[in-house]
PDB file of C-alpha atoms in Angstrom:
ATOM      1  CA  MET A   1     -22.039   2.533  16.406  1.00 90.00           C
ATOM      2  CA  LYS A   2     -19.316   1.556  18.816  1.00 96.00           C
ATOM      3  CA  LYS A   3     -18.680   4.130  21.584  1.00 98.00           C
ATOM      4  CA  VAL A   4     -15.063   4.738  22.592  1.00 98.00           C
ATOM      5  CA  GLY A   5     -13.658   7.102  25.187  1.00 98.00           C
ATOM      6  CA  LEU A   6     -10.294   8.714  24.492  1.00 97.00           C
ATOM      7  CA  LEU A   7      -8.045   9.683  27.391  1.00 96.00           C
ATOM      8  CA  GLY A   8      -4.941  11.545  26.325  1.00 93.00           C
ATOM      9  CA  GLY A   9      -2.028  12.648  28.444  1.00 90.00           C
ATOM     10  CA  THR A  10       1.669  12.456  28.965  1.00 90.00           C
ATOM     11  CA  PHE A  11       1.151   9.650  31.519  1.00 93.00           C
ATOM     12  CA  ASP A  12       4.459  10.559  33.120  1.00 94.00           C
ATOM     13  CA  PRO A  13       3.684   8.279  35.017  1.00 95.00           C
ATOM     14  CA  PRO A  14       0.118   6.946  34.723  1.00 96.00           C
ATOM     15  CA  HIS A  15      -1.554   6.746  38.140  1.00 96.00           C
ATOM     16  CA  ILE A  16      -4.734   5.634  39.864  1.00 96.00           C
ATOM     17  CA  GLY A  17      -6.425   8.955  39.127  1.00 94.00           C
ATOM     18  CA  HIS A  18      -6.185   8.278  35.383  1.00 95.00           C
ATOM     19  CA  LEU A  19      -7.608   4.799  35.842  1.00 97.00           C
ATOM     20  CA  VAL A  20     -10.492   5.875  38.070  1.00 95.00           C
ATOM     21  CA  ILE A  21     -11.476   8.662  35.653  1.00 95.00           C
ATOM     22  CA  ALA A  22     -11.376   6.256  32.702  1.00 97.00           C
ATOM     23  CA  GLU A  23     -13.452   3.639  34.522  1.00 97.00           C
ATOM     24  CA  GLU A  24     -16.037   6.180  35.717  1.00 96.00           C
ATOM     25  CA  VAL A  25     -16.510   7.615  32.207  1.00 97.00           C
ATOM     26  CA  TYR A  26     -16.713   4.084  30.777  1.00 98.00           C
ATOM     27  CA  ASP A  27     -19.356   3.131  33.348  1.00 97.00           C
ATOM     28  CA  GLN A  28     -21.453   6.305  33.425  1.00 96.00           C
ATOM     29  CA  LEU A  29     -21.619   6.741  29.635  1.00 97.00           C
ATOM     30  CA  GLN A  30     -21.880   2.987  28.965  1.00 98.00           C
ATOM     31  CA  LEU A  31     -18.981   3.050  26.525  1.00 98.00           C
ATOM     32  CA  ASP A  32     -17.564  -0.004  24.787  1.00 98.00           C
ATOM     33  CA  GLU A  33     -13.896   0.836  25.373  1.00 98.00           C
ATOM     34  CA  ILE A  34     -11.469   3.467  26.633  1.00 98.00           C
ATOM     35  CA  TRP A  35      -8.333   4.178  24.606  1.00 98.00           C
ATOM     36  CA  PHE A  36      -5.346   5.717  26.399  1.00 97.00           C
ATOM     37  CA  ILE A  37      -3.381   8.016  24.082  1.00 96.00           C
ATOM     38  CA  PRO A  38       0.088   8.967  25.351  1.00 94.00           C
ATOM     39  CA  SER A  39       1.140  12.251  23.812  1.00 89.00           C
ATOM     40  CA  ASN A  40       4.504  12.799  22.215  1.00 83.00           C
ATOM     41  CA  GLU A  41       4.805  16.552  22.839  1.00 73.00           C
ATOM     42  CA  PRO A  42       1.760  18.158  24.436  1.00 63.00           C
ATOM     43  CA  PRO A  43       1.264  21.687  23.049  1.00 62.00           C
ATOM     44  CA  HIS A  44       0.036  23.082  26.394  1.00 62.00           C
ATOM     45  CA  LYS A  45       2.745  21.873  28.784  1.00 60.00           C
ATOM     46  CA  ASP A  46       6.427  21.051  29.055  1.00 62.00           C
ATOM     47  CA  LYS A  47       7.864  18.009  27.356  1.00 68.00           C
ATOM     48  CA  ALA A  48       7.520  14.712  29.215  1.00 72.00           C
ATOM     49  CA  MET A  49      10.251  13.847  31.705  1.00 79.00           C
ATOM     50  CA  ILE A  50      10.583  10.262  30.470  1.00 82.00           C
ATOM     51  CA  GLU A  51      11.035   8.954  26.915  1.00 87.00           C
ATOM     52  CA  SER A  52       7.933   7.797  25.095  1.00 87.00           C
ATOM     53  CA  ASN A  53       8.891   4.095  25.042  1.00 92.00           C
ATOM     54  CA  HIS A  54       8.911   4.023  28.860  1.00 94.00           C
ATOM     55  CA  ARG A  55       5.640   5.968  29.110  1.00 94.00           C
ATOM     56  CA  VAL A  56       4.030   3.514  26.675  1.00 95.00           C
ATOM     57  CA  ALA A  57       5.346   0.583  28.750  1.00 96.00           C
ATOM     58  CA  MET A  58       3.878   2.147  31.914  1.00 96.00           C
ATOM     59  CA  VAL A  59       0.464   2.672  30.267  1.00 97.00           C
ATOM     60  CA  GLU A  60       0.481  -0.902  28.974  1.00 97.00           C
ATOM     61  CA  ALA A  61       1.313  -2.122  32.479  1.00 97.00           C
ATOM     62  CA  ALA A  62      -1.371   0.069  34.067  1.00 97.00           C
ATOM     63  CA  ILE A  63      -4.185  -1.122  31.802  1.00 98.00           C
ATOM     64  CA  ALA A  64      -3.152  -4.753  31.243  1.00 97.00           C
ATOM     65  CA  GLU A  65      -5.739  -6.256  33.579  1.00 95.00           C
ATOM     66  CA  ASN A  66      -8.715  -4.270  32.264  1.00 97.00           C
ATOM     67  CA  ASP A  67     -10.404  -5.837  29.227  1.00 97.00           C
ATOM     68  CA  HIS A  68     -11.988  -2.550  28.049  1.00 98.00           C
ATOM     69  CA  PHE A  69      -8.855  -0.356  28.316  1.00 98.00           C
ATOM     70  CA  PHE A  70      -6.555  -0.162  25.294  1.00 98.00           C
ATOM     71  CA  LEU A  71      -3.421   1.697  24.229  1.00 97.00           C
ATOM     72  CA  GLU A  72      -3.623   3.902  21.104  1.00 96.00           C
ATOM     73  CA  ARG A  73      -0.123   4.834  19.867  1.00 94.00           C
ATOM     74  CA  PHE A  74      -1.120   7.386  17.219  1.00 92.00           C
ATOM     75  CA  GLU A  75       0.474  10.449  18.845  1.00 90.00           C
ATOM     76  CA  ILE A  76       3.644   8.611  19.896  1.00 90.00           C
ATOM     77  CA  ASP A  77       4.134   7.107  16.425  1.00 90.00           C
ATOM     78  CA  ARG A  78       3.410  10.401  14.651  1.00 86.00           C
ATOM     79  CA  GLU A  79       5.971  12.358  16.719  1.00 72.00           C
ATOM     80  CA  GLY A  80       6.056  16.135  17.061  1.00 73.00           C
ATOM     81  CA  LYS A  81       3.422  18.247  18.844  1.00 79.00           C
ATOM     82  CA  SER A  82       0.249  16.362  19.735  1.00 75.00           C
ATOM     83  CA  TYR A  83      -2.693  18.484  18.608  1.00 83.00           C
ATOM     84  CA  THR A  84      -6.088  16.948  19.335  1.00 89.00           C
ATOM     85  CA  ILE A  85      -7.477  17.980  15.934  1.00 91.00           C
ATOM     86  CA  ASP A  86      -4.825  15.879  14.143  1.00 91.00           C
ATOM     87  CA  THR A  87      -5.513  12.881  16.353  1.00 93.00           C
ATOM     88  CA  ILE A  88      -9.292  13.080  15.949  1.00 94.00           C
ATOM     89  CA  ASP A  89      -8.977  13.632  12.172  1.00 94.00           C
ATOM     90  CA  ALA A  90      -6.886  10.469  11.875  1.00 94.00           C
ATOM     91  CA  LEU A  91      -8.983   8.338  14.227  1.00 95.00           C
ATOM     92  CA  THR A  92     -12.338   9.283  12.688  1.00 95.00           C
ATOM     93  CA  ALA A  93     -10.974   8.612   9.200  1.00 95.00           C
ATOM     94  CA  LYS A  94      -9.608   5.220  10.281  1.00 95.00           C
ATOM     95  CA  HIS A  95     -12.681   4.263  12.350  1.00 96.00           C
ATOM     96  CA  PRO A  96     -15.827   5.765  10.745  1.00 95.00           C
ATOM     97  CA  ASP A  97     -17.975   3.250  12.662  1.00 96.00           C
ATOM     98  CA  ILE A  98     -16.940   4.628  16.094  1.00 97.00           C
ATOM     99  CA  THR A  99     -18.373   7.551  18.051  1.00 97.00           C
ATOM    100  CA  PHE A 100     -15.522   9.077  20.051  1.00 97.00           C
ATOM    101  CA  TYR A 101     -15.803  10.702  23.481  1.00 97.00           C
ATOM    102  CA  PHE A 102     -12.798  12.866  24.308  1.00 96.00           C
ATOM    103  CA  ILE A 103     -12.191  12.961  28.064  1.00 96.00           C
ATOM    104  CA  ILE A 104     -10.735  16.141  29.545  1.00 91.00           C
ATOM    105  CA  GLY A 105     -10.219  17.426  33.041  1.00 86.00           C
ATOM    106  CA  ALA A 106     -12.149  20.390  34.361  1.00 79.00           C
ATOM    107  CA  ASP A 107      -9.003  22.512  34.073  1.00 77.00           C
ATOM    108  CA  MET A 108      -8.918  21.933  30.297  1.00 83.00           C
ATOM    109  CA  VAL A 109     -12.582  22.919  29.813  1.00 83.00           C
ATOM    110  CA  GLU A 110     -11.598  26.530  30.533  1.00 82.00           C
ATOM    111  CA  TYR A 111      -8.987  26.394  27.748  1.00 83.00           C
ATOM    112  CA  LEU A 112     -11.228  24.937  25.021  1.00 87.00           C
ATOM    113  CA  PRO A 113     -11.626  28.326  23.257  1.00 88.00           C
ATOM    114  CA  LYS A 114      -7.833  28.345  22.760  1.00 86.00           C
ATOM    115  CA  TRP A 115      -7.616  24.837  21.275  1.00 87.00           C
ATOM    116  CA  ASP A 116      -6.480  24.532  17.668  1.00 86.00           C
ATOM    117  CA  GLN A 117      -9.548  24.352  15.356  1.00 90.00           C
ATOM    118  CA  ILE A 118     -11.936  23.914  18.280  1.00 91.00           C
ATOM    119  CA  ASP A 119     -15.044  24.763  16.202  1.00 92.00           C
ATOM    120  CA  LYS A 120     -14.271  21.896  13.826  1.00 93.00           C
ATOM    121  CA  LEU A 121     -13.280  19.602  16.684  1.00 93.00           C
ATOM    122  CA  VAL A 122     -16.563  19.902  18.616  1.00 92.00           C
ATOM    123  CA  ASN A 123     -18.392  18.665  15.519  1.00 93.00           C
ATOM    124  CA  MET A 124     -16.150  15.600  15.247  1.00 94.00           C
ATOM    125  CA  VAL A 125     -16.013  14.353  18.839  1.00 95.00           C
ATOM    126  CA  GLN A 126     -18.115  14.516  21.992  1.00 95.00           C
ATOM    127  CA  PHE A 127     -16.193  16.200  24.805  1.00 94.00           C
ATOM    128  CA  VAL A 128     -16.531  14.759  28.304  1.00 95.00           C
ATOM    129  CA  GLY A 129     -15.518  17.041  31.162  1.00 91.00           C
ATOM    130  CA  VAL A 130     -14.513  15.432  34.437  1.00 90.00           C
ATOM    131  CA  LYS A 131     -15.620  17.610  37.354  1.00 82.00           C
ATOM    132  CA  ARG A 132     -13.194  18.894  39.987  1.00 73.00           C
ATOM    133  CA  PRO A 133     -14.281  21.061  42.917  1.00 65.00           C
ATOM    134  CA  GLU A 134     -11.949  23.973  42.201  1.00 67.00           C
ATOM    135  CA  PHE A 135     -13.012  24.397  38.552  1.00 67.00           C
ATOM    136  CA  ASP A 136     -16.218  25.596  36.931  1.00 69.00           C
ATOM    137  CA  LEU A 137     -17.354  23.375  34.071  1.00 74.00           C
ATOM    138  CA  LYS A 138     -19.328  26.059  32.250  1.00 77.00           C
ATOM    139  CA  SER A 139     -18.541  26.250  28.561  1.00 80.00           C
ATOM    140  CA  ASP A 140     -20.076  27.544  25.350  1.00 82.00           C
ATOM    141  CA  TYR A 141     -19.155  24.189  23.803  1.00 85.00           C
ATOM    142  CA  PRO A 142     -21.257  21.024  24.132  1.00 89.00           C
ATOM    143  CA  ILE A 143     -19.747  19.023  26.963  1.00 90.00           C
ATOM    144  CA  ILE A 144     -21.040  16.037  28.879  1.00 91.00           C
ATOM    145  CA  THR A 145     -20.021  16.405  32.515  1.00 89.00           C
ATOM    146  CA  ILE A 146     -19.118  13.449  34.694  1.00 91.00           C
ATOM    147  CA  ASP A 147     -18.762  13.291  38.459  1.00 86.00           C
ATOM    148  CA  THR A 148     -15.848  11.175  39.608  1.00 87.00           C
ATOM    149  CA  PRO A 149     -14.457  10.459  43.054  1.00 86.00           C
ATOM    150  CA  GLU A 150     -11.950  13.119  44.016  1.00 83.00           C
ATOM    151  CA  ILE A 151      -8.479  11.586  44.073  1.00 85.00           C
ATOM    152  CA  ASP A 152      -5.813  14.150  44.816  1.00 86.00           C
ATOM    153  CA  VAL A 153      -2.896  12.572  42.973  1.00 91.00           C
ATOM    154  CA  SER A 154      -0.819  13.812  40.048  1.00 90.00           C
ATOM    155  CA  SER A 155       2.105  12.612  37.999  1.00 93.00           C
ATOM    156  CA  THR A 156       4.118  15.580  39.295  1.00 92.00           C
ATOM    157  CA  MET A 157       3.462  14.516  42.894  1.00 94.00           C
ATOM    158  CA  ILE A 158       4.510  10.936  42.134  1.00 95.00           C
ATOM    159  CA  ARG A 159       7.751  12.096  40.479  1.00 93.00           C
ATOM    160  CA  GLN A 160       8.492  14.266  43.528  1.00 94.00           C
ATOM    161  CA  ARG A 161       7.841  11.373  45.903  1.00 94.00           C
ATOM    162  CA  ILE A 162      10.258   9.166  43.944  1.00 94.00           C
ATOM    163  CA  LYS A 163      12.892  11.907  43.973  1.00 92.00           C
ATOM    164  CA  GLN A 164      12.439  12.229  47.755  1.00 92.00           C
ATOM    165  CA  GLU A 165      12.723   8.416  48.056  1.00 91.00           C
ATOM    166  CA  ARG A 166       9.191   8.198  49.438  1.00 93.00           C
ATOM    167  CA  THR A 167       6.757   5.399  48.721  1.00 93.00           C
ATOM    168  CA  ILE A 168       4.432   5.508  45.724  1.00 95.00           C
ATOM    169  CA  ALA A 169       2.510   2.433  46.870  1.00 94.00           C
ATOM    170  CA  TYR A 170      -1.188   2.685  45.953  1.00 94.00           C
ATOM    171  CA  TYR A 171      -0.634   5.864  43.910  1.00 96.00           C
ATOM    172  CA  VAL A 172       0.248   3.783  40.856  1.00 96.00           C
ATOM    173  CA  PRO A 173      -0.601   0.163  40.042  1.00 96.00           C
ATOM    174  CA  ASP A 174       2.044  -2.358  41.132  1.00 96.00           C
ATOM    175  CA  ALA A 175       2.788  -3.133  37.476  1.00 96.00           C
ATOM    176  CA  VAL A 176       3.676   0.539  36.875  1.00 96.00           C
ATOM    177  CA  LYS A 177       5.895   0.525  39.971  1.00 95.00           C
ATOM    178  CA  ARG A 178       7.735  -2.475  38.523  1.00 95.00           C
ATOM    179  CA  VAL A 179       8.392  -0.640  35.218  1.00 95.00           C
ATOM    180  CA  ILE A 180       9.635   2.430  37.112  1.00 94.00           C
ATOM    181  CA  LYS A 181      11.940   0.312  39.282  1.00 93.00           C
ATOM    182  CA  GLU A 182      13.201  -1.905  36.454  1.00 92.00           C
ATOM    183  CA  HIS A 183      14.230   1.075  34.319  1.00 92.00           C
ATOM    184  CA  HIS A 184      15.203   3.385  37.214  1.00 91.00           C
ATOM    185  CA  LEU A 185      12.769   6.012  35.967  1.00 92.00           C
ATOM    186  CA  TYR A 186      12.593   9.380  37.723  1.00 91.00           C
ATOM    187  CA  GLY A 187      15.763   8.483  39.648  1.00 82.00           C
ATOM    188  CA  GLU A 188      14.015   5.569  41.415  1.00 65.00           C
ATOM    189  CA  THR A 189      16.423   3.854  43.794  1.00 61.00           C
ATOM    190  CA  ARG A 190      14.361   2.244  46.556  1.00 54.00           C
ATOM    191  CA  SER A 191      11.842  -0.561  46.510  1.00 47.00           C
ATOM    192  CA  SER A 192       8.673   1.170  47.604  1.00 50.00           C
TER     193      SER A 192
END
């Protein structure tokens, strides 16, 4: 069976933290691929700041040079709230020959009991929890835990830096910076 990691998020914008997590999970679990799944409307947080077509373009730019990273558009194309159970139902039906590994941050491990149809979900996909120092990864659900380098960067921080006209160099890949600049996303006005 092919082994594929799934990394969902708003990717508003995608940054080096996303890429490092994806690469570490790929490497440590010896996966075949990682699929990035931009959400349309995440049920657990506010709506994305930027329209989905721009977020998709940024993800495509971010992963273009990695031959085992791919974009999966299911949640964007479906529209509406992006519940993991719906995504996993659709992907497992479409790809019965793939074992999926759903990558979540340590902060989300604490919320697993509140996820829609979590008892069904844990039987359909292997959860992978990415460790962070400030969170405890204990859970009653079966989770593989992965240590990754600590990179203190977030999409919120990047948006704030752009708003403050500060550089985002090295926080996002150059290709993502080009998409942000070309489309004046997040109020981008300077060439940083």
